[in-house]
PDB file of N, CA and C in Angstrom:
ATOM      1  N   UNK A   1     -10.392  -8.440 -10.056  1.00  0.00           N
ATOM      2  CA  UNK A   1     -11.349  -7.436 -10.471  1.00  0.00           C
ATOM      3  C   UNK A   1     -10.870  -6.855 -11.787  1.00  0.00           C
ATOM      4  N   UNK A   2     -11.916  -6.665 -12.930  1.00  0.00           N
ATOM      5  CA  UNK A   2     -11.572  -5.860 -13.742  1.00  0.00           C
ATOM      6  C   UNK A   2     -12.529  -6.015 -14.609  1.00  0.00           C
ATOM      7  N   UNK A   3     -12.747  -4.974 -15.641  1.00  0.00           N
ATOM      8  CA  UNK A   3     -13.480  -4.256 -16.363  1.00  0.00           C
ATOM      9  C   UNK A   3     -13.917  -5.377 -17.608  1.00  0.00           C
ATOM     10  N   UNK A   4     -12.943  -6.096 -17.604  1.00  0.00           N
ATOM     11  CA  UNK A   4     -13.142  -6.908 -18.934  1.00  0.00           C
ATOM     12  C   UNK A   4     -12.387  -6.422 -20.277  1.00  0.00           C
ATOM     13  N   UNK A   5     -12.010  -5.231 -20.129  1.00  0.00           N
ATOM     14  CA  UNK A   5     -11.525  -4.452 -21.134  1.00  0.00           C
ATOM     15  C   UNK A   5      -9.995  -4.391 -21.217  1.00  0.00           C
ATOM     16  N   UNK A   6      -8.897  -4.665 -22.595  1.00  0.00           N
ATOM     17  CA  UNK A   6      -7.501  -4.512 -22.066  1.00  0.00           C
ATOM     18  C   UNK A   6      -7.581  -2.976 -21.677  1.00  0.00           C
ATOM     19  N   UNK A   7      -5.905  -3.141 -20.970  1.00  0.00           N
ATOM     20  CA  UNK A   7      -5.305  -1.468 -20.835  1.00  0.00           C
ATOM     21  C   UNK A   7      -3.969  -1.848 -20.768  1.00  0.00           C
ATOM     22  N   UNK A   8      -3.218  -0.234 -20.980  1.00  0.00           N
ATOM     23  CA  UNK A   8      -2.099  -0.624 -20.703  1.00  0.00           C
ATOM     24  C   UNK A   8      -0.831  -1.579 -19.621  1.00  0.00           C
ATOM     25  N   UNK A   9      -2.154  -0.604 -17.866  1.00  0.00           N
ATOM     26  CA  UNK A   9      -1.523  -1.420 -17.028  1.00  0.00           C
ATOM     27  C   UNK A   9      -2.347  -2.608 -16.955  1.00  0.00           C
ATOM     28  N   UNK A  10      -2.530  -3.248 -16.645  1.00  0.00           N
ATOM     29  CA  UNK A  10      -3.245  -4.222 -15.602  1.00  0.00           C
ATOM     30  C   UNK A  10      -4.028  -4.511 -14.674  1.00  0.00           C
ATOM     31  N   UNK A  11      -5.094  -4.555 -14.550  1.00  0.00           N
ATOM     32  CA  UNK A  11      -6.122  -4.718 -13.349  1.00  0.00           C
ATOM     33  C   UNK A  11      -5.032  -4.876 -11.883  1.00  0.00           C
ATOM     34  N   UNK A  12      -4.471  -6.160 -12.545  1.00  0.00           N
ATOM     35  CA  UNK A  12      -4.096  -7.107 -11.289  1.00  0.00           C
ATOM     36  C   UNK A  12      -2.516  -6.173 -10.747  1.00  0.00           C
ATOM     37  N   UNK A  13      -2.139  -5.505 -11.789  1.00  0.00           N
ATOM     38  CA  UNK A  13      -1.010  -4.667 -10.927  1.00  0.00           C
ATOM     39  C   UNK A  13      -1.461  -3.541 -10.445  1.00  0.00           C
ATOM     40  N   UNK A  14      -2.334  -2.796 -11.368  1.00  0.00           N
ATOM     41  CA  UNK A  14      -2.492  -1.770 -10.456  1.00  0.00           C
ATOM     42  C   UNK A  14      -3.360  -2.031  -9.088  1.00  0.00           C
ATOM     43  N   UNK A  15      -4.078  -3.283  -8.850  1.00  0.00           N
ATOM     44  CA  UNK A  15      -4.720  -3.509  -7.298  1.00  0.00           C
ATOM     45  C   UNK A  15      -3.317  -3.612  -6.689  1.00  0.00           C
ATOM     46  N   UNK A  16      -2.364  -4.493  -6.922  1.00  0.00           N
ATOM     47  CA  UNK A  16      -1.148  -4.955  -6.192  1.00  0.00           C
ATOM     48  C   UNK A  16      -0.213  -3.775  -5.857  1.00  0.00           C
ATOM     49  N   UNK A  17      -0.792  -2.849  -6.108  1.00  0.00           N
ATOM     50  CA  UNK A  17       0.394  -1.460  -5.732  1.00  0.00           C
ATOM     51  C   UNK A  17      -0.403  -0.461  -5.565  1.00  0.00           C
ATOM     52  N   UNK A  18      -1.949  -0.616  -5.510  1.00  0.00           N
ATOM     53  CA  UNK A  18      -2.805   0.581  -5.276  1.00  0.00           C
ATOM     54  C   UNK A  18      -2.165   1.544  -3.841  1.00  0.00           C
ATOM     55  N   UNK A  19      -1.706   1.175  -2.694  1.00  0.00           N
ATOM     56  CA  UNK A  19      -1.739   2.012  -1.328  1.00  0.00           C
ATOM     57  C   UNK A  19      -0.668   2.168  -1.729  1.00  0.00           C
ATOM     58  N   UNK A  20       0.849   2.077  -2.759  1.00  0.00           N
ATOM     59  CA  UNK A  20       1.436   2.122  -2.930  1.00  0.00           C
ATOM     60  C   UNK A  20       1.213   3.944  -3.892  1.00  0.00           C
ATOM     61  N   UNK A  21       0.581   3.801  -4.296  1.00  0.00           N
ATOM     62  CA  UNK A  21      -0.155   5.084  -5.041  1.00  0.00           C
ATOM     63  C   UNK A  21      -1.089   5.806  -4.268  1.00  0.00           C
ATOM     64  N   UNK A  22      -1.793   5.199  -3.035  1.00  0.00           N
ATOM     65  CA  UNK A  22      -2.505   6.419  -2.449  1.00  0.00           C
ATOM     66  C   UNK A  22      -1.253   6.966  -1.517  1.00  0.00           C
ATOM     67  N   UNK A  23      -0.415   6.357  -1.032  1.00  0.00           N
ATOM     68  CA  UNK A  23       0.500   6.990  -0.639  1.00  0.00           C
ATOM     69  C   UNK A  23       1.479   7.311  -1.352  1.00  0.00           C
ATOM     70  N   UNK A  24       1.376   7.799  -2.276  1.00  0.00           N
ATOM     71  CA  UNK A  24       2.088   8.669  -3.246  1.00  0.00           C
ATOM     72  C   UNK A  24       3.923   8.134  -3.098  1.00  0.00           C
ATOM     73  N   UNK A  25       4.193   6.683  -3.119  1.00  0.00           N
ATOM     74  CA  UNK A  25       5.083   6.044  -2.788  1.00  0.00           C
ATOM     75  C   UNK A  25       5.427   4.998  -3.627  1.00  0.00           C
ATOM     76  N   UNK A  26       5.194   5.931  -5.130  1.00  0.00           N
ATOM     77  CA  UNK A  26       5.404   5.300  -6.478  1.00  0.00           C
ATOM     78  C   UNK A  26       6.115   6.447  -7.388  1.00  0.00           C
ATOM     79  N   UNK A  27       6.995   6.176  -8.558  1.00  0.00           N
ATOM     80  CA  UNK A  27       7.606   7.371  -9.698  1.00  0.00           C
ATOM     81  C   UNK A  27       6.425   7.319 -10.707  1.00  0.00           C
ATOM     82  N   UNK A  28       6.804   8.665 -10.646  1.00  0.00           N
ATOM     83  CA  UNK A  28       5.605   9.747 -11.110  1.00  0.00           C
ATOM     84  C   UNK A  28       5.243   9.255 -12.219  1.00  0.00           C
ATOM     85  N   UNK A  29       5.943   8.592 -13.108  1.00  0.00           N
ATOM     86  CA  UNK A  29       5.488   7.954 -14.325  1.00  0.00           C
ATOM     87  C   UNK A  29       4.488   6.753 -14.231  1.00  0.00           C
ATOM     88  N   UNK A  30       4.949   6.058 -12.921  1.00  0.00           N
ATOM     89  CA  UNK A  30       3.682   4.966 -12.843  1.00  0.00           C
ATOM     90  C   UNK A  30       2.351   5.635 -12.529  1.00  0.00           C
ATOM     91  N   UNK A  31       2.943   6.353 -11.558  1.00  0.00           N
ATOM     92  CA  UNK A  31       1.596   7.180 -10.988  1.00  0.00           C
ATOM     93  C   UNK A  31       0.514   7.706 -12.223  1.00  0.00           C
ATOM     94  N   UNK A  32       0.926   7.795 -13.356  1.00  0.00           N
ATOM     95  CA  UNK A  32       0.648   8.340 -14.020  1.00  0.00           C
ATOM     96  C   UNK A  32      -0.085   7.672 -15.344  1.00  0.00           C
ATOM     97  N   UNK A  33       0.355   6.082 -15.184  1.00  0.00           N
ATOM     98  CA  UNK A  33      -0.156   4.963 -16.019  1.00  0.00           C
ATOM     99  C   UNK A  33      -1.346   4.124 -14.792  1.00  0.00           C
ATOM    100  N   UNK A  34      -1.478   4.765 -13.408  1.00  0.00           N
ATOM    101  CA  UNK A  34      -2.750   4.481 -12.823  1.00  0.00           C
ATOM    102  C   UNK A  34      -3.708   5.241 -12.834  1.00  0.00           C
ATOM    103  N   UNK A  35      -3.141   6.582 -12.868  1.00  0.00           N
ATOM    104  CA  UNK A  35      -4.618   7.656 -13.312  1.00  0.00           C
ATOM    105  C   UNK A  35      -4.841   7.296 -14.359  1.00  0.00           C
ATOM    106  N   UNK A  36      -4.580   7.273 -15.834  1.00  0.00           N
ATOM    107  CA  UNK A  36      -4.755   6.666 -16.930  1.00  0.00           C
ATOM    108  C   UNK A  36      -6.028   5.314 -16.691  1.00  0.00           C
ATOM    109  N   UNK A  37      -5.141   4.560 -15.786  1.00  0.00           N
ATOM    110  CA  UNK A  37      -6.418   3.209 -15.592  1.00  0.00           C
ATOM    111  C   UNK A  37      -7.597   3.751 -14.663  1.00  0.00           C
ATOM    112  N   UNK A  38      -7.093   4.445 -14.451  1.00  0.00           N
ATOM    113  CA  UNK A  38      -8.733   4.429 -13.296  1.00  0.00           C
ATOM    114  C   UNK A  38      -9.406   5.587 -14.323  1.00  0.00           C
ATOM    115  N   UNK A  39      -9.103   6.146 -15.096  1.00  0.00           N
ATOM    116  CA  UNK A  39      -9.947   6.935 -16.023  1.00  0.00           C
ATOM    117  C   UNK A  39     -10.878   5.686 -16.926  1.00  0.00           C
ATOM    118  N   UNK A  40     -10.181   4.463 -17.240  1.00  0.00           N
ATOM    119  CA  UNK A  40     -10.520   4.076 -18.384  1.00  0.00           C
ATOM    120  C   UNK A  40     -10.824   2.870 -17.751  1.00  0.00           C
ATOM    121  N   UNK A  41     -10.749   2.392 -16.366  1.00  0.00           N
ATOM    122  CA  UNK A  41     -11.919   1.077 -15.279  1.00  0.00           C
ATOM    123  C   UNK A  41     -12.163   1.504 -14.316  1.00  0.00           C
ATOM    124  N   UNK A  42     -13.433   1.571 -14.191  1.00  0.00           N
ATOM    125  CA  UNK A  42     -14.476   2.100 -13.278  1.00  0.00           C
ATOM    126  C   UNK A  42     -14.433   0.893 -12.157  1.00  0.00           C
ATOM    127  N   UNK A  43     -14.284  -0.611 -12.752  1.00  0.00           N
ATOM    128  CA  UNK A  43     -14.171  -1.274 -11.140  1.00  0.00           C
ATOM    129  C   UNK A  43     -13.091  -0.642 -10.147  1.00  0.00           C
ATOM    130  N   UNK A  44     -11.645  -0.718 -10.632  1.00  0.00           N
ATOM    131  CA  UNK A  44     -10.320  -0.070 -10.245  1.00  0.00           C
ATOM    132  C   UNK A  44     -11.168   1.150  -9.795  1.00  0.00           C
ATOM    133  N   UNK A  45     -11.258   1.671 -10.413  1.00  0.00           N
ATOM    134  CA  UNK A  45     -11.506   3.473  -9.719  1.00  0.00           C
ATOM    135  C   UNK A  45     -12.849   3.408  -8.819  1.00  0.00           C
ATOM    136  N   UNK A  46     -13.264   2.448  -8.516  1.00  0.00           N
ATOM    137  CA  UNK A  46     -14.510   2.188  -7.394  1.00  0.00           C
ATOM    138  C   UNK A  46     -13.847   1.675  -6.440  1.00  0.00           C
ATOM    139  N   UNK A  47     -12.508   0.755  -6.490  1.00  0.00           N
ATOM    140  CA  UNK A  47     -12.019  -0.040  -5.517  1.00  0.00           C
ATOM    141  C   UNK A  47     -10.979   1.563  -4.515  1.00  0.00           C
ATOM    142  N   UNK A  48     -10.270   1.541  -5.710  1.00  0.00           N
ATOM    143  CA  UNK A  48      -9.753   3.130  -5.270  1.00  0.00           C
ATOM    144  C   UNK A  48     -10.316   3.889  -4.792  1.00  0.00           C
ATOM    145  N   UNK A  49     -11.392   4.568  -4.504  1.00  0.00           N
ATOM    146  CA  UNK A  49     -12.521   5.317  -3.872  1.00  0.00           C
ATOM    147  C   UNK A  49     -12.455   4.070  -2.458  1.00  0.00           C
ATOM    148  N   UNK A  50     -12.698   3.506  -2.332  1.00  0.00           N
ATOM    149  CA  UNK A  50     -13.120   2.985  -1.125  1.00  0.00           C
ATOM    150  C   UNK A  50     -11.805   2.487  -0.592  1.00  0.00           C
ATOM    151  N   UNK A  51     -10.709   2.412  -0.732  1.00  0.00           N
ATOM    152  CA  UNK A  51      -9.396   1.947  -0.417  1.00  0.00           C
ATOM    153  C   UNK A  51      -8.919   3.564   0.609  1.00  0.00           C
ATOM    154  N   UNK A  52      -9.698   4.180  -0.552  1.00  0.00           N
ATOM    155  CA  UNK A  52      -9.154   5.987  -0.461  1.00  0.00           C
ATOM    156  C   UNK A  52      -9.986   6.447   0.957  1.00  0.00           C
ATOM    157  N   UNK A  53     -11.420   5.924   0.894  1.00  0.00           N
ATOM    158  CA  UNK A  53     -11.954   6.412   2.392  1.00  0.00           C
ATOM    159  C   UNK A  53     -11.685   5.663   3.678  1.00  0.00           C
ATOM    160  N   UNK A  54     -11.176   4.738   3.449  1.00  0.00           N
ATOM    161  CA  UNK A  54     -10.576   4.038   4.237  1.00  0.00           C
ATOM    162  C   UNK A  54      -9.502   4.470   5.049  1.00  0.00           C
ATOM    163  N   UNK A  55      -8.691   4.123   4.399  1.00  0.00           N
ATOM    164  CA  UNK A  55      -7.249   5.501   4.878  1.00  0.00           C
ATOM    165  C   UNK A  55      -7.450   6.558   5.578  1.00  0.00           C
ATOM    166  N   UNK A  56      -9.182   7.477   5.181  1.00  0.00           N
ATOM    167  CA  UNK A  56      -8.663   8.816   5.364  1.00  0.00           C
ATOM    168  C   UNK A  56      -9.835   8.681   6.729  1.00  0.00           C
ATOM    169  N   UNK A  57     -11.009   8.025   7.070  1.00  0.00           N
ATOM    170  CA  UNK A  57     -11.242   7.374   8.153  1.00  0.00           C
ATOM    171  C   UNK A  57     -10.557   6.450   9.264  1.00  0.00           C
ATOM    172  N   UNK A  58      -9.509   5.790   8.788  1.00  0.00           N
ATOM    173  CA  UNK A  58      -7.894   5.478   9.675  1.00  0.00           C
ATOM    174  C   UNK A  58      -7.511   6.575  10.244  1.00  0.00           C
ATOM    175  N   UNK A  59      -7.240   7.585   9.452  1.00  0.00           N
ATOM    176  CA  UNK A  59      -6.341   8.229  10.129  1.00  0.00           C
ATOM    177  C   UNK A  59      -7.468   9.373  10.996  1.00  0.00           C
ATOM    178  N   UNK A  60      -8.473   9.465  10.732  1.00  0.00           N
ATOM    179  CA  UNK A  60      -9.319  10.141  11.432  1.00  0.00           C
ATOM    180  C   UNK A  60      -9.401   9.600  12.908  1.00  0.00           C
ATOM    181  N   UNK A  61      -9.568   8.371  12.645  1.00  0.00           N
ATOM    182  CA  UNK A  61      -9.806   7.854  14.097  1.00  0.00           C
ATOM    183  C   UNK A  61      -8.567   7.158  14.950  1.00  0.00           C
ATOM    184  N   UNK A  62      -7.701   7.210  14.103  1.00  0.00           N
ATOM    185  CA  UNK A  62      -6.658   6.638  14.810  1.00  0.00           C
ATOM    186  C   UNK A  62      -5.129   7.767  14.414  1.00  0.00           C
ATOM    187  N   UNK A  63      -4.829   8.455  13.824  1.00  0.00           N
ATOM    188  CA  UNK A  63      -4.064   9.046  13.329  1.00  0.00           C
ATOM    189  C   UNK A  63      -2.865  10.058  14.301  1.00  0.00           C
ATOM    190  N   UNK A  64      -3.948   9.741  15.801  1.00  0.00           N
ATOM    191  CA  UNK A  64      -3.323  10.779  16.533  1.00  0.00           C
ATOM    192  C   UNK A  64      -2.190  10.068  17.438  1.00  0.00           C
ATOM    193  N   UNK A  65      -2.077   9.235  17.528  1.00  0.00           N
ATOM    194  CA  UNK A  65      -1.139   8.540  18.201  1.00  0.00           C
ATOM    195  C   UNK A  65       0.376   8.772  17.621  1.00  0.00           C
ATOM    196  N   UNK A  66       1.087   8.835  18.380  1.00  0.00           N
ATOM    197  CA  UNK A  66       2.444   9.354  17.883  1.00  0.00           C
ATOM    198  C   UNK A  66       3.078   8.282  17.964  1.00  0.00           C
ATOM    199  N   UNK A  67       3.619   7.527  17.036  1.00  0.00           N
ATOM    200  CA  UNK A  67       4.605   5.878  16.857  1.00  0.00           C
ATOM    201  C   UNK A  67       5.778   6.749  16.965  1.00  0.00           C
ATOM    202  N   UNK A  68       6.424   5.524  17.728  1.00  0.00           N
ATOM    203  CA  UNK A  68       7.615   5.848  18.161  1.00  0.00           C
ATOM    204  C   UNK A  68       8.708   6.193  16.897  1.00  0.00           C
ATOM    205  N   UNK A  69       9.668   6.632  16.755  1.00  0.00           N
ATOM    206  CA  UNK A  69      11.142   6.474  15.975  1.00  0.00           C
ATOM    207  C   UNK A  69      11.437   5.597  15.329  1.00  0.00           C
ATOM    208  N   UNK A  70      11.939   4.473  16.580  1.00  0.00           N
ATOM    209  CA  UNK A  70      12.378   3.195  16.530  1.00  0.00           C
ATOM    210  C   UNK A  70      11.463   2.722  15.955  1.00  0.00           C
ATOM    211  N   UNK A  71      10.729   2.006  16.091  1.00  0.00           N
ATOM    212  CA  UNK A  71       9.229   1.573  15.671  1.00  0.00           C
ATOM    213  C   UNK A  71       9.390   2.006  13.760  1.00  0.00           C
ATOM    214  N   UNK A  72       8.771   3.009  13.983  1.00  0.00           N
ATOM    215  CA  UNK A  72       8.696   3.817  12.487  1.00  0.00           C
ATOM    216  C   UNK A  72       9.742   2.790  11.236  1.00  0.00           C
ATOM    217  N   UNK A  73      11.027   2.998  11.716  1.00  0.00           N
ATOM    218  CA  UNK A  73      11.985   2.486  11.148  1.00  0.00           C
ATOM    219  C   UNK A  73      12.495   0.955  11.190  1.00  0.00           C
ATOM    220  N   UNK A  74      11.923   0.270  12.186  1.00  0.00           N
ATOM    221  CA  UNK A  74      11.568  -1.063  11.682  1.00  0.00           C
ATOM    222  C   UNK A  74      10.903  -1.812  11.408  1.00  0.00           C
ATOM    223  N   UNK A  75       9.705  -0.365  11.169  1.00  0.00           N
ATOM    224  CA  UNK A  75       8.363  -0.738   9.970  1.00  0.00           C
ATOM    225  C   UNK A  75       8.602  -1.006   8.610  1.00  0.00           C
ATOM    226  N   UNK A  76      10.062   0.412   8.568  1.00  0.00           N
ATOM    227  CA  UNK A  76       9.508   0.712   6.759  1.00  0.00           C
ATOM    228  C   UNK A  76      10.944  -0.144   6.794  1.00  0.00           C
ATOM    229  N   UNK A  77      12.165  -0.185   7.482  1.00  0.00           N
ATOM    230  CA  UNK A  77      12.601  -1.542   7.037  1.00  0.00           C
ATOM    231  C   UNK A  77      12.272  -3.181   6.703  1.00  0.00           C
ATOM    232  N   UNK A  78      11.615  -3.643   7.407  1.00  0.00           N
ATOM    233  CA  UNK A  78      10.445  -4.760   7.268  1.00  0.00           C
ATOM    234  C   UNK A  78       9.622  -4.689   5.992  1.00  0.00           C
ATOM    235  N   UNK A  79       9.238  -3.546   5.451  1.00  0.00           N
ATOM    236  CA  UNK A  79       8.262  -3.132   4.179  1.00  0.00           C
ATOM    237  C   UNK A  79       9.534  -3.248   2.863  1.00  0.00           C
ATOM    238  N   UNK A  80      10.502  -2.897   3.397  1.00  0.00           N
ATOM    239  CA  UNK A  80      11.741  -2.927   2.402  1.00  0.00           C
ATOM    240  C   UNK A  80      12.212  -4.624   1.892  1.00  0.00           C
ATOM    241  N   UNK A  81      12.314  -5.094   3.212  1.00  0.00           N
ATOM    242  CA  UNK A  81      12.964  -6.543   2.782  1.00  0.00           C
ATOM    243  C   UNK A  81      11.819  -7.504   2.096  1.00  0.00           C
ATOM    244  N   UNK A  82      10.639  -7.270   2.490  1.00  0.00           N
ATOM    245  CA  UNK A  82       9.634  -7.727   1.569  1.00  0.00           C
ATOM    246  C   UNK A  82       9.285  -7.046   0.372  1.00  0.00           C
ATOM    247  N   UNK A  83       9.297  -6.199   0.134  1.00  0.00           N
ATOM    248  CA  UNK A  83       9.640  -5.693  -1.161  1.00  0.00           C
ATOM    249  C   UNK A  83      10.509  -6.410  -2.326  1.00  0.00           C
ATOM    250  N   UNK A  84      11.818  -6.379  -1.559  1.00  0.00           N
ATOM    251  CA  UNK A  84      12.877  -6.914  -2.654  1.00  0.00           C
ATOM    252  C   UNK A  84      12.765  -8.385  -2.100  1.00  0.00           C
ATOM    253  N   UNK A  85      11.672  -8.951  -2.006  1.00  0.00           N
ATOM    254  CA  UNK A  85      11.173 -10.600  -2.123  1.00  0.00           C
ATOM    255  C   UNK A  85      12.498 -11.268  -1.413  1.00  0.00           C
ATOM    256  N   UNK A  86      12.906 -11.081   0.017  1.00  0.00           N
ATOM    257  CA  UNK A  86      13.690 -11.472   0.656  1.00  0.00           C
ATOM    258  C   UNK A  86      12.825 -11.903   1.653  1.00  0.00           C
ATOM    259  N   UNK A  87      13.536 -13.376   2.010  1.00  0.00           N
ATOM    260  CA  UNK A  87      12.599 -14.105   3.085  1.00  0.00           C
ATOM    261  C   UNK A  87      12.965 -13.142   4.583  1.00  0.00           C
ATOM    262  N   UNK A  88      11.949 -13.228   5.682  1.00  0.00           N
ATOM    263  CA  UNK A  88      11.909 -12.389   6.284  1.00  0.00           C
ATOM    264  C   UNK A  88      12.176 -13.539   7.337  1.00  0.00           C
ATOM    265  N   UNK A  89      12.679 -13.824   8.510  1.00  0.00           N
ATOM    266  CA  UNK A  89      13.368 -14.716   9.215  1.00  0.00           C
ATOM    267  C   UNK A  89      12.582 -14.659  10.459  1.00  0.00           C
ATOM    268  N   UNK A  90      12.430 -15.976  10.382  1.00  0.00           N
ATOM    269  CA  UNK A  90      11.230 -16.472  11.441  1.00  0.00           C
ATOM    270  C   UNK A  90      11.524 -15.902  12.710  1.00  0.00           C
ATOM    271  N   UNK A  91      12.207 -15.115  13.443  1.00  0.00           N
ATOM    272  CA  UNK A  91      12.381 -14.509  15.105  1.00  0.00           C
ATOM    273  C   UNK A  91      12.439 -12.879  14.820  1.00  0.00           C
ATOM    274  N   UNK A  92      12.087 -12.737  13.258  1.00  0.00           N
ATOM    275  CA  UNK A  92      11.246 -11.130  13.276  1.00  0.00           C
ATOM    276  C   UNK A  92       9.751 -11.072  13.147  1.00  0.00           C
ATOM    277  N   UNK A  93       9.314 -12.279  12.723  1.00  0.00           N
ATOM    278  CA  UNK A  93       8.041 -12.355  12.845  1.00  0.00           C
ATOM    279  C   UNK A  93       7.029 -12.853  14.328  1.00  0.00           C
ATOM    280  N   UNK A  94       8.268 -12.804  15.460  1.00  0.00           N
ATOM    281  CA  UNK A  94       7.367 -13.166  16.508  1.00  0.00           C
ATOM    282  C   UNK A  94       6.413 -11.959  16.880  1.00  0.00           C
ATOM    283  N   UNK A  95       5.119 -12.564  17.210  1.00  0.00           N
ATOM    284  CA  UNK A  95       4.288 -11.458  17.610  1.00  0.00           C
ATOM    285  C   UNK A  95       4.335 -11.247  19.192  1.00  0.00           C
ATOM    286  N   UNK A  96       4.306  -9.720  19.501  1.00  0.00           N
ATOM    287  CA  UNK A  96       3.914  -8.596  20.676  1.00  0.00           C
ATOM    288  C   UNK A  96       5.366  -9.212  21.423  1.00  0.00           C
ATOM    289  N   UNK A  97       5.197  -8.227  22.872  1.00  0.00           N
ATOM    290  CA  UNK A  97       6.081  -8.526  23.538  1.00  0.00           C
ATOM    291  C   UNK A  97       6.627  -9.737  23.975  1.00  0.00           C
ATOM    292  N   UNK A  98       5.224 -10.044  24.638  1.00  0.00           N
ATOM    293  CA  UNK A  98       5.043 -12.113  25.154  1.00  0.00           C
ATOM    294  C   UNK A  98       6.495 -13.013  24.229  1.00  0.00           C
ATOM    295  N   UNK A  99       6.490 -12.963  23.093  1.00  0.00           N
ATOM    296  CA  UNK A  99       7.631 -13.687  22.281  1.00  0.00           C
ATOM    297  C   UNK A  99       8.437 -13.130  22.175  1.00  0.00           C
ATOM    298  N   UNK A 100       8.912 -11.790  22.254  1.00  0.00           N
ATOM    299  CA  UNK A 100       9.917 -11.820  22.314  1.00  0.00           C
ATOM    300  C   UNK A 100      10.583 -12.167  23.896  1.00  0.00           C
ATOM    301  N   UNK A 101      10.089 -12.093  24.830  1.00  0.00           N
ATOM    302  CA  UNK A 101      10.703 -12.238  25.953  1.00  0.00           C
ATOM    303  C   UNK A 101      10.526 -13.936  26.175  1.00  0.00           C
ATOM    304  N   UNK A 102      10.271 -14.700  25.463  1.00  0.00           N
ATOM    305  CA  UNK A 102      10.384 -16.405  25.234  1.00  0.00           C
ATOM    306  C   UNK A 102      11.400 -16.857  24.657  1.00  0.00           C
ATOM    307  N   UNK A 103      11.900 -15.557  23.622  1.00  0.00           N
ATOM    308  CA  UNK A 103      13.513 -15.671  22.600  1.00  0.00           C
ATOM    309  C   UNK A 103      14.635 -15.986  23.737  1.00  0.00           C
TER     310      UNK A 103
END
């Protein structure tokens, strides 16, 4: 998606890190070269609007559930090792309980 028009950032990065910015889980300086783009592309800042009601309808309807601790923390570890483009090892990716009790 994009405007057709250059900018500083990038269409294609700022989609690739958008929830990364609605959750305010970017330095303030980038944050700050995406308001910039969504001032100056209206596709981006249409995709953003609807990325944005999304989220805030998530958490409306689902938001109340309390995730565990444990859980929590080998979410945002998991979000970490893919981050720093580390292969993620095939017996963390088994899905639900069922596999793990097949390990």
């Amino acid at each position: 998606m994009s405007c057709g028009e250059p900018h500083e950032t990038d269409c294609g990065e700022v989609l690739d890190h958008l929830y990364e910015f609605l959750d305010s889980e970017m330095p303030d300086v980038d944050r700050a070269k995406f308001k910039q783009h969504f001032r100056e592309c209206s596709p981006c800042l249409e995709k953003y609007g609807l990325e944005q009601a999304v989220k805030k309808l998530v958490k409306r309807c689902c938001g109340h559930d309390d995730v565990p601790t444990d859980l929590r923390a080998k979410v945002m570890q998991r979000i970490d090792v893919i981050r720093s483009g580390q292969a993620v090892p095939d017996h963390d990716v088994a899905a639900g309980p069922a596999a793990a009790q097949e390990s």
